[in-house]
Structures are given as structure tokens and as C-alpha cells.
Amino acid sequence: SCSMRAENESVIANFDVFIETLAGLDADYHTAVVVGDDGCVAGPDPFVDNTFSAAAAKDIFGTMADLDFSLKPYGSNTERGFMLAEAALSTKNTGAGGCNSELYREDAFLSLVHVSDEPEQSVNSWSYYVALFQSLKSDPEDVVINAVAGDYPSGCSAAGTSASPGTGYYEGTVATGGLFLSICSSDWAKSLEDIATESVAINDSFELTRIPVPQTIEVKLDGIRLS
């Protein structure tokens, strides 16, 4: 929305920090921003991944954010972050031939990030959308909701930013173990760094395909035997 322009510009200005953090974690990521009611990523690039430089990713992200509304007109879901995510992840958009089919990967960890100075105002409850997003994965723990919004429960104001409490978003982050950060914070670089780190799933347990013989098990990391 128009009231979010300064905050959106801050996100774009610091997006290279987000990408550089992911690169430092050696993450295999697809990331994009959705702003239109149809849920389709704006611009020619369906996502940014680890083949893009930080500078190129920053430019593409700016196109996706569409601050001048030239690619995605002001829509009905402007203050409905969960409905925007629902549209982006719909079967129509993520299926074969869909506008986001190249963005979405069924076997990947799903991290949703909402940036808003208003409460979440989708037509259904926050719990409905948490269940919906979790149903997309075989393991509900492979979904996390993060938000940069007005402080809960009273909102916030600072240096030209005024925000209502991010109700709905707050509950979604709690339910999925995500981050809830203040949109009134001046340190956007730190916020994006934290979200990038939170968005990477580290596999620290692995299911065996057969019943093991304990005395024969060896664990190696980069060719070096650990146990």
C-alpha cells in the first residue's frame, strides 16, 4: 500500500544483505516477492537463486516489488498477506505451466515472510492459513511464517513509520516457530539477515532406508570420519 513505500524501499535497499547471508550459508534457495492479487511474481524472472550476484538479485527484487504499481495494479489483497501467499502457492500457479511453477519446489523448506504496517486482514482466520500452508508439505515443520510488522500487541512508531499491531501475522509466527520483527526498527539489514538465517533448513537428522547393524555404522563429514 502507499503507506508502505518507505519500508518497501528499505527492504529493497538491504536485499543484498539477505542474499549474501543465504550465500554464506551455502543455501540452495528460490526466493521471490509477491504483491499482486493473482499471486504471480512480477517481471520476467520467476525467482532469485544462488546463481545470481547480490547486485543482480537486488535489481530483480526491485522489479518484483513493483513500487510504482506498473506491473501489478493496486488490488483487493493489499493488506491480506496470507491471501497473497495463498494465491502464490495455489495449484493453479505452482502446477505445470503455472506462473510460479519454477519458483515452488515440493521437496523444499517453505519460508513465508510478510512485511506490513497493518494487521493481517485475510477473509479467514490466521489458523486457517497456517493449516493451509502446512498441508502443502508432508512434514508441517517444513513451513515457517516470518513477519516484519507493527509491534505486538500495541503497534509502534519511529522515524516516520507508524504501524498498527501485526495481529494475525504474530500468531502465525508463534504457531510455526518463525520470527516476528518490528517494522519500526531502523536496522533493516539486521532484520533481513535474521530472516535469511531463519529461512534455511539444516538437515541434522536422516532417516535410514534399512535396519542398521550398529557396529558397522560410520559417520563421515567431507571424507573425515567422525564416528
mmCIF file of C-alpha atoms in Angstrom:
data_model
loop_
_atom_site.group_PDB
_atom_site.id
_atom_site.type_symbol
_atom_site.label_atom_id
_atom_site.label_comp_id
_atom_site.label_asym_id
_atom_site.label_seq_id
_atom_site.Cartn_x
_atom_site.Cartn_y
_atom_site.Cartn_z
ATOM 1 C CA SER A 1 0.000 0.000 0.000
ATOM 2 C CA CYS A 2 1.076 3.638 -0.325
ATOM 3 C CA SER A 3 1.877 3.898 3.391
ATOM 4 C CA MET A 4 4.445 1.128 2.971
ATOM 5 C CA ARG A 5 6.596 2.782 0.320
ATOM 6 C CA ALA A 6 9.425 3.846 2.655
ATOM 7 C CA GLU A 7 9.542 0.410 4.274
ATOM 8 C CA ASN A 8 9.479 -1.348 0.904
ATOM 9 C CA GLU A 9 12.339 0.830 -0.286
ATOM 10 C CA SER A 10 14.291 -0.116 2.847
ATOM 11 C CA VAL A 11 13.751 -3.813 2.149
ATOM 12 C CA ILE A 12 14.970 -3.411 -1.429
ATOM 13 C CA ALA A 13 17.936 -1.280 -0.360
ATOM 14 C CA ASN A 14 19.093 -4.007 2.028
ATOM 15 C CA PHE A 15 18.140 -7.054 -0.023
ATOM 16 C CA ASP A 16 21.778 -7.705 -0.896
ATOM 17 C CA VAL A 17 22.354 -8.478 2.800
ATOM 18 C CA PHE A 18 19.596 -11.100 2.614
ATOM 19 C CA ILE A 19 21.185 -12.713 -0.470
ATOM 20 C CA GLU A 20 24.727 -12.548 0.889
ATOM 21 C CA THR A 21 23.575 -14.204 4.127
ATOM 22 C CA LEU A 22 21.956 -17.045 2.179
ATOM 23 C CA ALA A 23 25.098 -17.402 0.077
ATOM 24 C CA GLY A 24 27.209 -17.579 3.233
ATOM 25 C CA LEU A 25 25.029 -20.443 4.441
ATOM 26 C CA ASP A 26 25.595 -22.250 1.119
ATOM 27 C CA ALA A 27 21.830 -22.479 0.734
ATOM 28 C CA ASP A 28 20.004 -23.874 -2.305
ATOM 29 C CA TYR A 29 17.219 -21.316 -2.357
ATOM 30 C CA HIS A 30 14.474 -19.909 -4.563
ATOM 31 C CA THR A 31 13.174 -16.556 -3.334
ATOM 32 C CA ALA A 32 10.702 -14.054 -4.762
ATOM 33 C CA VAL A 33 8.239 -11.362 -3.722
ATOM 34 C CA VAL A 34 4.515 -11.386 -4.494
ATOM 35 C CA VAL A 35 2.448 -8.170 -4.489
ATOM 36 C CA GLY A 36 -0.454 -8.786 -6.899
ATOM 37 C CA ASP A 37 -3.831 -10.368 -6.188
ATOM 38 C CA ASP A 38 -3.177 -13.125 -8.761
ATOM 39 C CA GLY A 39 -0.158 -14.314 -6.748
ATOM 40 C CA CYS A 40 2.121 -14.348 -9.791
ATOM 41 C CA VAL A 41 5.650 -12.993 -9.413
ATOM 42 C CA ALA A 42 6.001 -9.705 -11.317
ATOM 43 C CA GLY A 43 8.640 -9.313 -14.002
ATOM 44 C CA PRO A 44 10.493 -11.743 -16.275
ATOM 45 C CA ASP A 45 12.363 -13.628 -13.544
ATOM 46 C CA PRO A 46 10.306 -16.216 -11.616
ATOM 47 C CA PHE A 47 12.761 -16.277 -8.705
ATOM 48 C CA VAL A 48 16.229 -15.384 -7.486
ATOM 49 C CA ASP A 49 18.600 -18.222 -6.595
ATOM 50 C CA ASN A 50 22.255 -18.781 -5.805
ATOM 51 C CA THR A 51 23.316 -18.285 -9.428
ATOM 52 C CA PHE A 52 22.586 -14.529 -9.195
ATOM 53 C CA SER A 53 25.033 -11.969 -7.850
ATOM 54 C CA ALA A 54 23.820 -9.864 -4.936
ATOM 55 C CA ALA A 55 23.631 -6.808 -7.198
ATOM 56 C CA ALA A 56 21.590 -8.609 -9.863
ATOM 57 C CA ALA A 57 19.296 -10.135 -7.242
ATOM 58 C CA LYS A 58 18.703 -6.700 -5.738
ATOM 59 C CA ASP A 59 17.629 -5.274 -9.123
ATOM 60 C CA ILE A 60 15.302 -8.202 -9.821
ATOM 61 C CA PHE A 61 13.772 -7.951 -6.359
ATOM 62 C CA GLY A 62 13.053 -4.284 -7.010
ATOM 63 C CA THR A 63 11.162 -5.229 -10.172
ATOM 64 C CA MET A 64 9.178 -7.876 -8.288
ATOM 65 C CA ALA A 65 8.226 -5.386 -5.562
ATOM 66 C CA ASP A 66 6.738 -3.089 -8.251
ATOM 67 C CA LEU A 67 6.658 0.047 -6.115
ATOM 68 C CA ASP A 68 5.062 2.153 -8.851
ATOM 69 C CA PHE A 69 2.246 -0.381 -9.470
ATOM 70 C CA SER A 70 3.148 -0.554 -13.180
ATOM 71 C CA LEU A 71 3.124 -4.375 -13.331
ATOM 72 C CA LYS A 72 0.613 -5.207 -10.594
ATOM 73 C CA PRO A 73 -2.167 -2.634 -10.044
ATOM 74 C CA TYR A 74 -3.321 -1.820 -6.523
ATOM 75 C CA GLY A 75 -5.517 -4.784 -5.614
ATOM 76 C CA SER A 76 -8.009 -6.096 -3.087
ATOM 77 C CA ASN A 77 -5.421 -8.120 -1.145
ATOM 78 C CA THR A 78 -3.103 -5.220 -0.316
ATOM 79 C CA GLU A 79 -3.499 -5.776 3.437
ATOM 80 C CA ARG A 80 -4.142 -9.527 3.149
ATOM 81 C CA GLY A 81 -0.716 -11.104 3.298
ATOM 82 C CA PHE A 82 -1.955 -14.632 3.877
ATOM 83 C CA MET A 83 -4.287 -14.423 0.894
ATOM 84 C CA LEU A 84 -1.412 -13.193 -1.278
ATOM 85 C CA ALA A 85 0.633 -16.203 -0.175
ATOM 86 C CA GLU A 86 -2.356 -18.491 -0.739
ATOM 87 C CA ALA A 87 -2.671 -17.216 -4.313
ATOM 88 C CA ALA A 88 1.077 -17.551 -4.935
ATOM 89 C CA LEU A 89 1.058 -21.163 -3.726
ATOM 90 C CA SER A 90 -2.216 -22.200 -5.347
ATOM 91 C CA THR A 91 -2.256 -25.332 -7.501
ATOM 92 C CA LYS A 92 -3.101 -23.159 -10.497
ATOM 93 C CA ASN A 93 0.065 -21.099 -10.039
ATOM 94 C CA THR A 94 2.511 -23.768 -8.856
ATOM 95 C CA GLY A 95 1.353 -26.589 -11.139
ATOM 96 C CA ALA A 96 2.782 -27.397 -14.555
ATOM 97 C CA GLY A 97 2.602 -24.307 -16.730
ATOM 98 C CA GLY A 98 1.604 -22.096 -13.793
ATOM 99 C CA CYS A 99 3.149 -18.664 -13.322
ATOM 100 C CA ASN A 100 5.064 -19.809 -10.207
ATOM 101 C CA SER A 101 5.850 -23.386 -11.219
ATOM 102 C CA GLU A 102 9.574 -22.619 -11.437
ATOM 103 C CA LEU A 103 9.579 -20.855 -8.072
ATOM 104 C CA TYR A 104 7.881 -23.535 -5.992
ATOM 105 C CA ARG A 105 9.601 -26.827 -5.134
ATOM 106 C CA GLU A 106 7.570 -29.523 -3.407
ATOM 107 C CA ASP A 107 10.568 -31.011 -1.602
ATOM 108 C CA ALA A 108 11.946 -27.687 -0.331
ATOM 109 C CA PHE A 109 11.547 -25.974 3.040
ATOM 110 C CA LEU A 110 8.892 -23.242 2.731
ATOM 111 C CA SER A 111 9.605 -19.914 4.413
ATOM 112 C CA LEU A 112 6.987 -17.167 4.121
ATOM 113 C CA VAL A 113 7.911 -13.584 5.004
ATOM 114 C CA HIS A 114 5.261 -10.876 5.404
ATOM 115 C CA VAL A 115 6.089 -7.163 5.642
ATOM 116 C CA SER A 116 3.185 -4.956 6.698
ATOM 117 C CA ASP A 117 2.265 -1.911 8.764
ATOM 118 C CA GLU A 118 -1.296 -3.216 9.209
ATOM 119 C CA PRO A 119 -2.904 -6.249 10.880
ATOM 120 C CA GLU A 120 -3.378 -9.333 8.712
ATOM 121 C CA GLN A 121 -6.843 -8.888 7.141
ATOM 122 C CA SER A 122 -7.500 -12.001 5.047
ATOM 123 C CA VAL A 123 -11.041 -13.359 4.980
ATOM 124 C CA ASN A 124 -10.242 -16.456 7.059
ATOM 125 C CA SER A 125 -8.551 -16.794 10.444
ATOM 126 C CA TRP A 126 -4.782 -16.937 10.817
ATOM 127 C CA SER A 127 -5.080 -20.564 11.966
ATOM 128 C CA TYR A 128 -6.871 -21.475 8.718
ATOM 129 C CA TYR A 129 -3.911 -20.219 6.688
ATOM 130 C CA VAL A 130 -1.305 -21.846 8.918
ATOM 131 C CA ALA A 131 -3.057 -25.188 8.384
ATOM 132 C CA LEU A 132 -3.346 -24.492 4.646
ATOM 133 C CA PHE A 133 0.356 -23.742 4.213
ATOM 134 C CA GLN A 134 1.378 -26.704 6.350
ATOM 135 C CA SER A 135 -0.818 -29.011 4.246
ATOM 136 C CA LEU A 136 1.444 -28.274 1.269
ATOM 137 C CA LYS A 137 4.256 -30.262 2.862
ATOM 138 C CA SER A 138 4.404 -33.857 4.098
ATOM 139 C CA ASP A 139 6.009 -32.554 7.301
ATOM 140 C CA PRO A 140 4.281 -29.450 8.759
ATOM 141 C CA GLU A 141 7.579 -28.443 10.359
ATOM 142 C CA ASP A 142 8.855 -27.700 6.850
ATOM 143 C CA VAL A 143 6.764 -24.498 6.880
ATOM 144 C CA VAL A 144 7.646 -21.354 8.802
ATOM 145 C CA ILE A 145 5.948 -17.963 8.779
ATOM 146 C CA ASN A 146 8.027 -14.854 9.490
ATOM 147 C CA ALA A 147 6.836 -11.260 9.708
ATOM 148 C CA VAL A 148 8.146 -7.720 9.900
ATOM 149 C CA ALA A 149 5.167 -5.820 11.271
ATOM 150 C CA GLY A 150 3.878 -3.490 13.954
ATOM 151 C CA ASP A 151 4.898 -4.464 17.479
ATOM 152 C CA TYR A 152 2.509 -6.834 19.204
ATOM 153 C CA PRO A 153 0.180 -6.056 20.900
ATOM 154 C CA SER A 154 0.287 -2.229 20.799
ATOM 155 C CA GLY A 155 1.834 -1.238 17.465
ATOM 156 C CA CYS A 156 4.765 1.159 17.136
ATOM 157 C CA SER A 157 6.014 4.428 15.704
ATOM 158 C CA ALA A 158 9.516 5.667 14.955
ATOM 159 C CA ALA A 159 11.280 7.946 12.464
ATOM 160 C CA GLY A 160 8.395 8.400 10.061
ATOM 161 C CA THR A 161 6.997 4.903 10.490
ATOM 162 C CA SER A 162 3.709 4.264 12.229
ATOM 163 C CA ALA A 163 2.262 0.774 12.377
ATOM 164 C CA SER A 164 -0.735 -0.952 13.876
ATOM 165 C CA PRO A 165 -0.048 -4.196 15.775
ATOM 166 C CA GLY A 166 0.631 -7.067 13.393
ATOM 167 C CA THR A 167 -2.128 -9.307 14.705
ATOM 168 C CA GLY A 168 -2.606 -12.441 12.634
ATOM 169 C CA TYR A 169 0.979 -12.309 11.475
ATOM 170 C CA TYR A 170 2.148 -12.511 15.069
ATOM 171 C CA GLU A 171 0.065 -15.608 15.797
ATOM 172 C CA GLY A 172 1.263 -17.222 12.568
ATOM 173 C CA THR A 173 4.907 -16.769 13.548
ATOM 174 C CA VAL A 174 4.283 -18.221 17.005
ATOM 175 C CA ALA A 175 2.418 -21.225 15.587
ATOM 176 C CA THR A 176 5.237 -22.096 13.176
ATOM 177 C CA GLY A 177 8.270 -21.024 15.206
ATOM 178 C CA GLY A 178 9.099 -18.110 12.924
ATOM 179 C CA LEU A 179 10.478 -14.630 13.560
ATOM 180 C CA PHE A 180 8.342 -11.610 14.374
ATOM 181 C CA LEU A 181 10.388 -8.436 13.915
ATOM 182 C CA SER A 182 9.437 -4.786 14.376
ATOM 183 C CA ILE A 183 8.754 -2.782 11.229
ATOM 184 C CA CYS A 184 9.702 0.301 13.253
ATOM 185 C CA SER A 185 13.286 -0.898 13.614
ATOM 186 C CA SER A 186 15.799 1.213 11.708
ATOM 187 C CA ASP A 187 18.175 -1.721 11.216
ATOM 188 C CA TRP A 188 16.660 -3.405 8.163
ATOM 189 C CA ALA A 189 19.953 -5.075 7.313
ATOM 190 C CA LYS A 190 19.921 -6.961 10.614
ATOM 191 C CA SER A 191 16.250 -7.902 10.184
ATOM 192 C CA LEU A 192 16.854 -9.335 6.706
ATOM 193 C CA GLU A 193 19.979 -11.134 7.885
ATOM 194 C CA ASP A 194 17.983 -12.781 10.685
ATOM 195 C CA ILE A 195 15.174 -13.795 8.317
ATOM 196 C CA ALA A 196 17.630 -15.262 5.808
ATOM 197 C CA THR A 197 19.200 -17.366 8.550
ATOM 198 C CA GLU A 198 15.776 -18.460 9.801
ATOM 199 C CA SER A 199 14.721 -19.423 6.269
ATOM 200 C CA VAL A 200 17.355 -22.106 5.816
ATOM 201 C CA ALA A 201 16.543 -25.623 6.989
ATOM 202 C CA ILE A 202 19.587 -27.503 8.294
ATOM 203 C CA ASN A 203 19.295 -31.277 7.986
ATOM 204 C CA ASP A 204 20.665 -32.626 11.257
ATOM 205 C CA SER A 205 18.840 -35.973 11.180
ATOM 206 C CA PHE A 206 18.483 -38.511 8.395
ATOM 207 C CA GLU A 207 16.108 -41.446 8.114
ATOM 208 C CA LEU A 208 17.784 -44.744 7.236
ATOM 209 C CA THR A 209 16.317 -46.812 4.409
ATOM 210 C CA ARG A 210 17.193 -50.150 6.057
ATOM 211 C CA ILE A 211 17.555 -51.569 9.558
ATOM 212 C CA PRO A 212 21.168 -50.796 10.576
ATOM 213 C CA VAL A 213 23.804 -53.021 12.106
ATOM 214 C CA PRO A 214 25.066 -50.638 14.829
ATOM 215 C CA GLN A 215 28.671 -51.842 14.952
ATOM 216 C CA THR A 216 29.088 -51.158 11.228
ATOM 217 C CA ILE A 217 27.863 -47.540 11.217
ATOM 218 C CA GLU A 218 30.384 -44.865 10.278
ATOM 219 C CA VAL A 219 29.726 -41.112 10.028
ATOM 220 C CA LYS A 220 31.947 -39.011 7.763
ATOM 221 C CA LEU A 221 31.975 -35.297 7.052
ATOM 222 C CA ASP A 222 33.882 -34.167 3.951
ATOM 223 C CA GLY A 223 35.612 -37.528 3.919
ATOM 224 C CA ILE A 224 36.755 -37.309 7.539
ATOM 225 C CA ARG A 225 35.462 -39.999 9.894
ATOM 226 C CA LEU A 226 33.601 -38.543 12.873
ATOM 227 C CA SER A 227 32.398 -41.764 14.491
#
